[in-house]
C-alpha atoms as an extended CHARMM CRD file, in Angstrom:
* protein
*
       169  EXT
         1         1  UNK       CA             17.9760000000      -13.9620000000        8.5780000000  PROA      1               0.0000000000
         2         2  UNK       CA             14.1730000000      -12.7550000000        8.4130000000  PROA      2               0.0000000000
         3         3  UNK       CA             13.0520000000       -9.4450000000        9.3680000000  PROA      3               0.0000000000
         4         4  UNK       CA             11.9190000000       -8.7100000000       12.8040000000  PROA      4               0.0000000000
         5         5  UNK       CA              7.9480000000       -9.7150000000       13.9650000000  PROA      5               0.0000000000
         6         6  UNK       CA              6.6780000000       -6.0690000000       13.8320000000  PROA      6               0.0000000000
         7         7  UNK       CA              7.8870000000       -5.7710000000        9.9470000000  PROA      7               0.0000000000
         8         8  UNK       CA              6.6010000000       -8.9520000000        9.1000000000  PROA      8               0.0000000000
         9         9  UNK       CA              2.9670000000       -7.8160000000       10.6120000000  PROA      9               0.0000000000
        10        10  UNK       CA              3.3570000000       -4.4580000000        9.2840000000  PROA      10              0.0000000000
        11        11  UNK       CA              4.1040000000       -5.9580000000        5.9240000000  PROA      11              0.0000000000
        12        12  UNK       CA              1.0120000000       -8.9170000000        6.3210000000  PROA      12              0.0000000000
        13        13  UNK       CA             -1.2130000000       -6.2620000000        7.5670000000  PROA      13              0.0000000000
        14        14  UNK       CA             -0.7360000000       -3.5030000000        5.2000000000  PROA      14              0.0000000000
        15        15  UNK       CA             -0.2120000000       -5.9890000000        2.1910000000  PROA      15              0.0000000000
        16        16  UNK       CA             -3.9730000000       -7.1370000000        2.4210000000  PROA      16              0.0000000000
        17        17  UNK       CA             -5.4130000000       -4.1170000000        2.8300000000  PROA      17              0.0000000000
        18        18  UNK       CA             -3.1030000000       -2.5550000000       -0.6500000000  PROA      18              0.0000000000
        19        19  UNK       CA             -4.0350000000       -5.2930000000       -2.2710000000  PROA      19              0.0000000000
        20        20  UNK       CA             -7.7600000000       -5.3930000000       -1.0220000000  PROA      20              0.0000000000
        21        21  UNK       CA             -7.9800000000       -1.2630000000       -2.2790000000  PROA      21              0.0000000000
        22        22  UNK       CA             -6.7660000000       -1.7350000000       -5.4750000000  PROA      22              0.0000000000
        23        23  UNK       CA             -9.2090000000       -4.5750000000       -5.9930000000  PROA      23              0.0000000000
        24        24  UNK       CA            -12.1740000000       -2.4440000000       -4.7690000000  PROA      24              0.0000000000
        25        25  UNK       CA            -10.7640000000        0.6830000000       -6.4210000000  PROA      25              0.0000000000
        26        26  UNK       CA            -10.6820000000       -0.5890000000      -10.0710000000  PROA      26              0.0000000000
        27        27  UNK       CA            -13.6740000000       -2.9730000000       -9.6550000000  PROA      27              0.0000000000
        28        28  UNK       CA            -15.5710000000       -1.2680000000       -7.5760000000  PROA      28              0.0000000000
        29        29  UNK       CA            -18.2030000000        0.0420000000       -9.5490000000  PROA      29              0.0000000000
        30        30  UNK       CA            -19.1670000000       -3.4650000000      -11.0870000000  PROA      30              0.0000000000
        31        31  UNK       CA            -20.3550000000       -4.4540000000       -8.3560000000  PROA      31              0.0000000000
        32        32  UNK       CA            -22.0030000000       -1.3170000000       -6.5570000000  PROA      32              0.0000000000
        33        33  UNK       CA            -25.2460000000       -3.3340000000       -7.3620000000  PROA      33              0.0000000000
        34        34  UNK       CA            -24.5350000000       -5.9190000000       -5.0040000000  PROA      34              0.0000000000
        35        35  UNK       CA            -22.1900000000       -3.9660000000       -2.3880000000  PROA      35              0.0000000000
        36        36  UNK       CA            -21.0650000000       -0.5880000000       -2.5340000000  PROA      36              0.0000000000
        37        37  UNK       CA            -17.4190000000       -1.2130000000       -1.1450000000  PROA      37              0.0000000000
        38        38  UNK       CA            -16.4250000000        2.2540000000       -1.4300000000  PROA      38              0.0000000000
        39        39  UNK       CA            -17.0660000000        3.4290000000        2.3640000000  PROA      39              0.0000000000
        40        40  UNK       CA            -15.1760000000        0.5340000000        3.3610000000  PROA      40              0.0000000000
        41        41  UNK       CA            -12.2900000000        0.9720000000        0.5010000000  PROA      41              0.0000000000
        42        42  UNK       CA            -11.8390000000        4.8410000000        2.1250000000  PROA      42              0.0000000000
        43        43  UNK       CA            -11.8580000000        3.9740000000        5.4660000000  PROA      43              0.0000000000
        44        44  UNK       CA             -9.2740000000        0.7990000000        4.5460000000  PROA      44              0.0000000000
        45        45  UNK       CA             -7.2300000000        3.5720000000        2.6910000000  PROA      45              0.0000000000
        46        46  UNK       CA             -6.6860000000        6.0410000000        5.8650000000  PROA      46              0.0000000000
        47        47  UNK       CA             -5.5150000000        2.7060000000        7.2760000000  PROA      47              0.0000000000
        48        48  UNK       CA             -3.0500000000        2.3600000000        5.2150000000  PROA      48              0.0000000000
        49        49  UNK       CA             -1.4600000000        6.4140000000        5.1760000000  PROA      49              0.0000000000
        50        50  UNK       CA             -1.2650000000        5.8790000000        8.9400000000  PROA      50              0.0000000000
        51        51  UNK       CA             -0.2600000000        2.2710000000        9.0280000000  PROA      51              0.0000000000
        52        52  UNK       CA              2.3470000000        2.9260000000        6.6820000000  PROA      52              0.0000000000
        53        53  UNK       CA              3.3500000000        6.0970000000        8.6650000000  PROA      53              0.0000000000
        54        54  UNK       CA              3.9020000000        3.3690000000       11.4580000000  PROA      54              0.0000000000
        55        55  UNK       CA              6.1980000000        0.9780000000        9.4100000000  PROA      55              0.0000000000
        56        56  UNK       CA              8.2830000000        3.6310000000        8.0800000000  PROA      56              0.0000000000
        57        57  UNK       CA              8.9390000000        4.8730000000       11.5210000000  PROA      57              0.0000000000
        58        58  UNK       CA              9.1940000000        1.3080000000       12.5890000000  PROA      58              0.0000000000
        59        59  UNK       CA             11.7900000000        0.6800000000       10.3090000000  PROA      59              0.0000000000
        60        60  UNK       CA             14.3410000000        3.4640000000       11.2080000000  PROA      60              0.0000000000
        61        61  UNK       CA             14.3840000000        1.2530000000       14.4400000000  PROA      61              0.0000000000
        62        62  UNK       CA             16.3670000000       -1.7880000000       12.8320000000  PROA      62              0.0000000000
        63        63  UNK       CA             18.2380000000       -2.9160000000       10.2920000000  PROA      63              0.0000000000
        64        64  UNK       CA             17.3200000000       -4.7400000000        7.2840000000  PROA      64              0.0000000000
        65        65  UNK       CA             18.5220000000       -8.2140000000        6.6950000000  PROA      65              0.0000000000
        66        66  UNK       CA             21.1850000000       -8.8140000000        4.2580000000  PROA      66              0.0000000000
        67        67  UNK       CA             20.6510000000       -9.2520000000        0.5130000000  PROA      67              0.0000000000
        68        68  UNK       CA             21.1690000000      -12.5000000000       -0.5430000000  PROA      68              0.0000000000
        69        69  UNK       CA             24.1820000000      -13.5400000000       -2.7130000000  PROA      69              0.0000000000
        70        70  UNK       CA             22.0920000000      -14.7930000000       -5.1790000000  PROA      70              0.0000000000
        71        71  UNK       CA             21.3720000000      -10.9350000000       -6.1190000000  PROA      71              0.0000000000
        72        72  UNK       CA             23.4060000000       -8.8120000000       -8.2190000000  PROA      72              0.0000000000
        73        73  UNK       CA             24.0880000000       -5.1730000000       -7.8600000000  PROA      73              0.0000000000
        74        74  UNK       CA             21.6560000000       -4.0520000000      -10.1740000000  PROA      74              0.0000000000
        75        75  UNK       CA             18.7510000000       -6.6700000000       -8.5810000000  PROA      75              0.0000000000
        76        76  UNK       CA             19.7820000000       -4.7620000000       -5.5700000000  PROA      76              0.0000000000
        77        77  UNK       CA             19.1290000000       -1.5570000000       -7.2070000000  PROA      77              0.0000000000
        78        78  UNK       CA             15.5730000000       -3.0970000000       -8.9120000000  PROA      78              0.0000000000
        79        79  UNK       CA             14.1820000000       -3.7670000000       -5.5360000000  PROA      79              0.0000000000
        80        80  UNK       CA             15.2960000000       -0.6840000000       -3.7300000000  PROA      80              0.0000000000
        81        81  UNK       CA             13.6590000000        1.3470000000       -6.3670000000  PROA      81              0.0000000000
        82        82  UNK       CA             10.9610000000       -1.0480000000       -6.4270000000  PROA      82              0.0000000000
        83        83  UNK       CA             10.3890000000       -0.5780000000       -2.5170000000  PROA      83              0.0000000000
        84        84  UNK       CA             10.8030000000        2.8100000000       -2.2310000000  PROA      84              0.0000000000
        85        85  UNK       CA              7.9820000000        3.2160000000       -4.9700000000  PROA      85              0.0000000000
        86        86  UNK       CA              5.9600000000        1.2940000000       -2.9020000000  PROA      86              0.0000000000
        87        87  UNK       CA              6.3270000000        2.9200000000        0.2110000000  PROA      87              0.0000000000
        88        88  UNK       CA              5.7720000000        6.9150000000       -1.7500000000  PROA      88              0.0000000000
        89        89  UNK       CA              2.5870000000        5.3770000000       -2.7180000000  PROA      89              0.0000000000
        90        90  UNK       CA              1.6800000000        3.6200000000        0.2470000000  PROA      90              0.0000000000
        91        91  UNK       CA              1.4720000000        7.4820000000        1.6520000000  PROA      91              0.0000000000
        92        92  UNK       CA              0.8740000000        9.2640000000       -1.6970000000  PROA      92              0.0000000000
        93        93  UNK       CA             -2.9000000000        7.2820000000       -2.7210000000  PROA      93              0.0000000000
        94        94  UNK       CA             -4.6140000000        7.4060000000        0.5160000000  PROA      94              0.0000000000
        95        95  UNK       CA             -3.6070000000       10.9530000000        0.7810000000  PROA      95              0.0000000000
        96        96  UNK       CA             -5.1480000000       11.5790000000       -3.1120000000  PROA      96              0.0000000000
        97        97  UNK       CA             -7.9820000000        9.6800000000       -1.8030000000  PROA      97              0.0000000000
        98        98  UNK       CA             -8.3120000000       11.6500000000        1.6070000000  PROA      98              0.0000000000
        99        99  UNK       CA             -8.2900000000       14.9360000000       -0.2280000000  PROA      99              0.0000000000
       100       100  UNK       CA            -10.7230000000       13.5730000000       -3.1090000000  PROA      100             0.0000000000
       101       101  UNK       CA            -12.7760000000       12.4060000000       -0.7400000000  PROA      101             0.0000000000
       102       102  UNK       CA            -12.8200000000       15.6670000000        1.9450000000  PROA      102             0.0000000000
       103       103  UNK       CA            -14.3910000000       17.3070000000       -1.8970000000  PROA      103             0.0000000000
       104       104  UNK       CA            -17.2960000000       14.7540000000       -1.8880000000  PROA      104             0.0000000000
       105       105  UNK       CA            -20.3770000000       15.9500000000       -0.0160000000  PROA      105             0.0000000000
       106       106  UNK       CA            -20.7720000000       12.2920000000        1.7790000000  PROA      106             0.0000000000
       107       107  UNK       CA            -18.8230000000       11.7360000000        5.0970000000  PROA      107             0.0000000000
       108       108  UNK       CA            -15.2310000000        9.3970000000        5.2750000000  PROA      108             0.0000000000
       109       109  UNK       CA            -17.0430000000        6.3120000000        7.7810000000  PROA      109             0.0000000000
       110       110  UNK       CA            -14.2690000000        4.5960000000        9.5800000000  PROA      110             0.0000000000
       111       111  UNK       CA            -16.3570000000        1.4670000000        8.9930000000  PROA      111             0.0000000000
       112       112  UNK       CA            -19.0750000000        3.1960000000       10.7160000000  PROA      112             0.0000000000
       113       113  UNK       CA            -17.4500000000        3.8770000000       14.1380000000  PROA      113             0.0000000000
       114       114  UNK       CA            -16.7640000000        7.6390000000       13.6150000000  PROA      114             0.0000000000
       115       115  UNK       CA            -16.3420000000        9.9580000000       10.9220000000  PROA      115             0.0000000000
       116       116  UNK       CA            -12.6120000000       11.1350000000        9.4370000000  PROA      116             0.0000000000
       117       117  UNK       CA            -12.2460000000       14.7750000000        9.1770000000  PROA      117             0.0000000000
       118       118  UNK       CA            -12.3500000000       15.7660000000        5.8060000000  PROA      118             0.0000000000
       119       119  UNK       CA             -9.4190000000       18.4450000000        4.3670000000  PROA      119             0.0000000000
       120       120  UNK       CA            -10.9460000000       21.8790000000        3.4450000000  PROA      120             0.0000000000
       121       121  UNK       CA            -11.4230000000       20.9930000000       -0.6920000000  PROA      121             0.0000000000
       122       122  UNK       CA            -14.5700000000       22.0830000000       -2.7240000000  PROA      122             0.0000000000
       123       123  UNK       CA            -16.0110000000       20.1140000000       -5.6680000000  PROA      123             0.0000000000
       124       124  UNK       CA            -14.6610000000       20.8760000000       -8.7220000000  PROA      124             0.0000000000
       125       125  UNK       CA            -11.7680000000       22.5960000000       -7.6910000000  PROA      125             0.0000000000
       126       126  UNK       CA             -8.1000000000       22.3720000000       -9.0660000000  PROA      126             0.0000000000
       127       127  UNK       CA             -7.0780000000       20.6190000000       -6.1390000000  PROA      127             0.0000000000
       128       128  UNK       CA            -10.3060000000       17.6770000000       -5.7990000000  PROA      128             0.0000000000
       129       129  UNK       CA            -10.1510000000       17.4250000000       -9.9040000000  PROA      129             0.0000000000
       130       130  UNK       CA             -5.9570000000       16.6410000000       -9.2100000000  PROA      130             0.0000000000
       131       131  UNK       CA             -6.4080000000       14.4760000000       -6.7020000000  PROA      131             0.0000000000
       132       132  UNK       CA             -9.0730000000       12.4350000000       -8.1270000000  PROA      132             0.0000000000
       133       133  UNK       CA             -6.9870000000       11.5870000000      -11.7380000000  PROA      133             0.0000000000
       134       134  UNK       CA             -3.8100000000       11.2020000000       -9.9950000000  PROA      134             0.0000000000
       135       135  UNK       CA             -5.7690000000        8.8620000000       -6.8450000000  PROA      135             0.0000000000
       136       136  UNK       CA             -7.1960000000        6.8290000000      -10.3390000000  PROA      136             0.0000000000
       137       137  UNK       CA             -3.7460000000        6.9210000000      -11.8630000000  PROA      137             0.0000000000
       138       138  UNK       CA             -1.3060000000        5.9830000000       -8.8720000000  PROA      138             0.0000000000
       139       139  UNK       CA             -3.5000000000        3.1160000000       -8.0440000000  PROA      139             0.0000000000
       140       140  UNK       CA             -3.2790000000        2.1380000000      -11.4370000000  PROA      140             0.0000000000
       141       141  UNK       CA              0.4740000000        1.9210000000      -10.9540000000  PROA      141             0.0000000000
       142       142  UNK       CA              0.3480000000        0.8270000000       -7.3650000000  PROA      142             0.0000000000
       143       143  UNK       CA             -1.4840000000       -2.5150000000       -8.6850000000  PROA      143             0.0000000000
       144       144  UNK       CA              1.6890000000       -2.8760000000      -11.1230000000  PROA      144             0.0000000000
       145       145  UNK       CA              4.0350000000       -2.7100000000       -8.7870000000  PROA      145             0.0000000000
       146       146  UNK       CA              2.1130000000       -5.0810000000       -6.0350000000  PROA      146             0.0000000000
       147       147  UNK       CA              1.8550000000       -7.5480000000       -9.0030000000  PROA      147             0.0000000000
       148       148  UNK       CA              5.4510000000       -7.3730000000       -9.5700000000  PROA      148             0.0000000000
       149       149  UNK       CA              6.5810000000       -8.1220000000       -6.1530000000  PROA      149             0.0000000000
       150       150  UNK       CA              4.4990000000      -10.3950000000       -5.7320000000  PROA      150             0.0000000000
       151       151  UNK       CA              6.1970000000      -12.1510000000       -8.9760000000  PROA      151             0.0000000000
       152       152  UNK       CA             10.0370000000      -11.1700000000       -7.6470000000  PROA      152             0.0000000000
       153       153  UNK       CA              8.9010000000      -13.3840000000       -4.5030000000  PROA      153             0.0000000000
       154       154  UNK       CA              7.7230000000      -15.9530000000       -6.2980000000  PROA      154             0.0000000000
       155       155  UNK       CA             10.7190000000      -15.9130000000       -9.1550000000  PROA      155             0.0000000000
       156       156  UNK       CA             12.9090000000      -16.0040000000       -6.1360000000  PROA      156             0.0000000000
       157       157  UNK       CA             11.1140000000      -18.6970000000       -4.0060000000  PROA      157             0.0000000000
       158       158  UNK       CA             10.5870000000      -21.1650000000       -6.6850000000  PROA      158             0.0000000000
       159       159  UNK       CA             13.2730000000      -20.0460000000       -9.5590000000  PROA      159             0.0000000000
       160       160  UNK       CA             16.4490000000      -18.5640000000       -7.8190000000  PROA      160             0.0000000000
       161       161  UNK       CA             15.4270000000      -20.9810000000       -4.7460000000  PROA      161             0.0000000000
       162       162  UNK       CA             17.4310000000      -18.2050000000       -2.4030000000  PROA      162             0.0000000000
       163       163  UNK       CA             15.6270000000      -16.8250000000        1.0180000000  PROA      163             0.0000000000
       164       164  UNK       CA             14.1530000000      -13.8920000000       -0.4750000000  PROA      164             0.0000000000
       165       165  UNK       CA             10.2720000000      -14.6980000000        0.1880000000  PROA      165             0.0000000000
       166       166  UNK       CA             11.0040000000      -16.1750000000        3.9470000000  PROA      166             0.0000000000
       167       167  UNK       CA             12.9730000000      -13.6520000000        4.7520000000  PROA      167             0.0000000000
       168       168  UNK       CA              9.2190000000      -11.8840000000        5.1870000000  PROA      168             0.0000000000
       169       169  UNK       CA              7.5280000000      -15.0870000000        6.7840000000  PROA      169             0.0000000000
């Protein structure tokens, strides 16, 4: 059993761009010289908070596949933890981001087609100076937890050999 076409977009779709922000967010500044890929790292992140807003409606629609019976009880219990991790920060770092950004003088460019409206946050405040550590923080973690998926998939694919990773393609 696989999940259902709009998931497995969802899931493509939103996986490249997570995985594409968290690539731009911690190396971004190395290579400002050459590109600045901030603009295109906020716009990418709004994206994602309403793309994910999407899936998770999306998936109140259907039902999941079954877990393999290659997986134990607490596997189960890894990977629902693991996912539901995923999906609080899917929502919680563009949001961090949104309001960080909303405190920065320069505009949030949907990759140049129109401006985002920014939240009501001044520079330096409690709220911009929160957002801004826990937005550097959560991504931190959010590149953790991509990188261990990403190995779960592969343990599963190659190790267990059990349907876990085409389940998703």
């Amino acid at each position: 059993m696989r999940y259902n076409s709009v998931a497995r977009a969802f899931h493509a779709v939103i996986a490249v761009m997570v995985i594409f922000n968290v690539v731009s967010g911690i190396g971004g500044e190395a290579i400002e010289d050459i590109w600045n890929p901030f603009p295109v790292h906020k716009a990418t992140g709004i994206l994602i908070l309403l793309l994910s807003l999407a899936r998770i409606g999306w998936r109140f629609t259907w039902t999941t596949p079954e877990w393999p019976a290659t997986m134990g009880n607490l596997q189960r219990l890894v990977a629902k933890v693991t996912h539901g991790a995923l999906y609080v920060l899917m929502l919680v770092v563009p949001l961090t981001g949104w309001i960080m950004s909303s405190a920065s003088k320069w505009p949030i460019s949907m990759y140049g087609l129109f401006d985002w409206p920014k939240f009501a946050v001044v520079k330096d405040s409690p709220l911009a100076e929160a957002a801004g550590e826990s937005h550097e923080v959560l991504g931190f973690l959010m590149a953790g937890l991509v990188v261990l998926h990403v190995a779960a998939a592969l343990h599963h694919h190659f190790v267990i050999k059990d349907n876990i990773l085409r389940r998703m393609f």
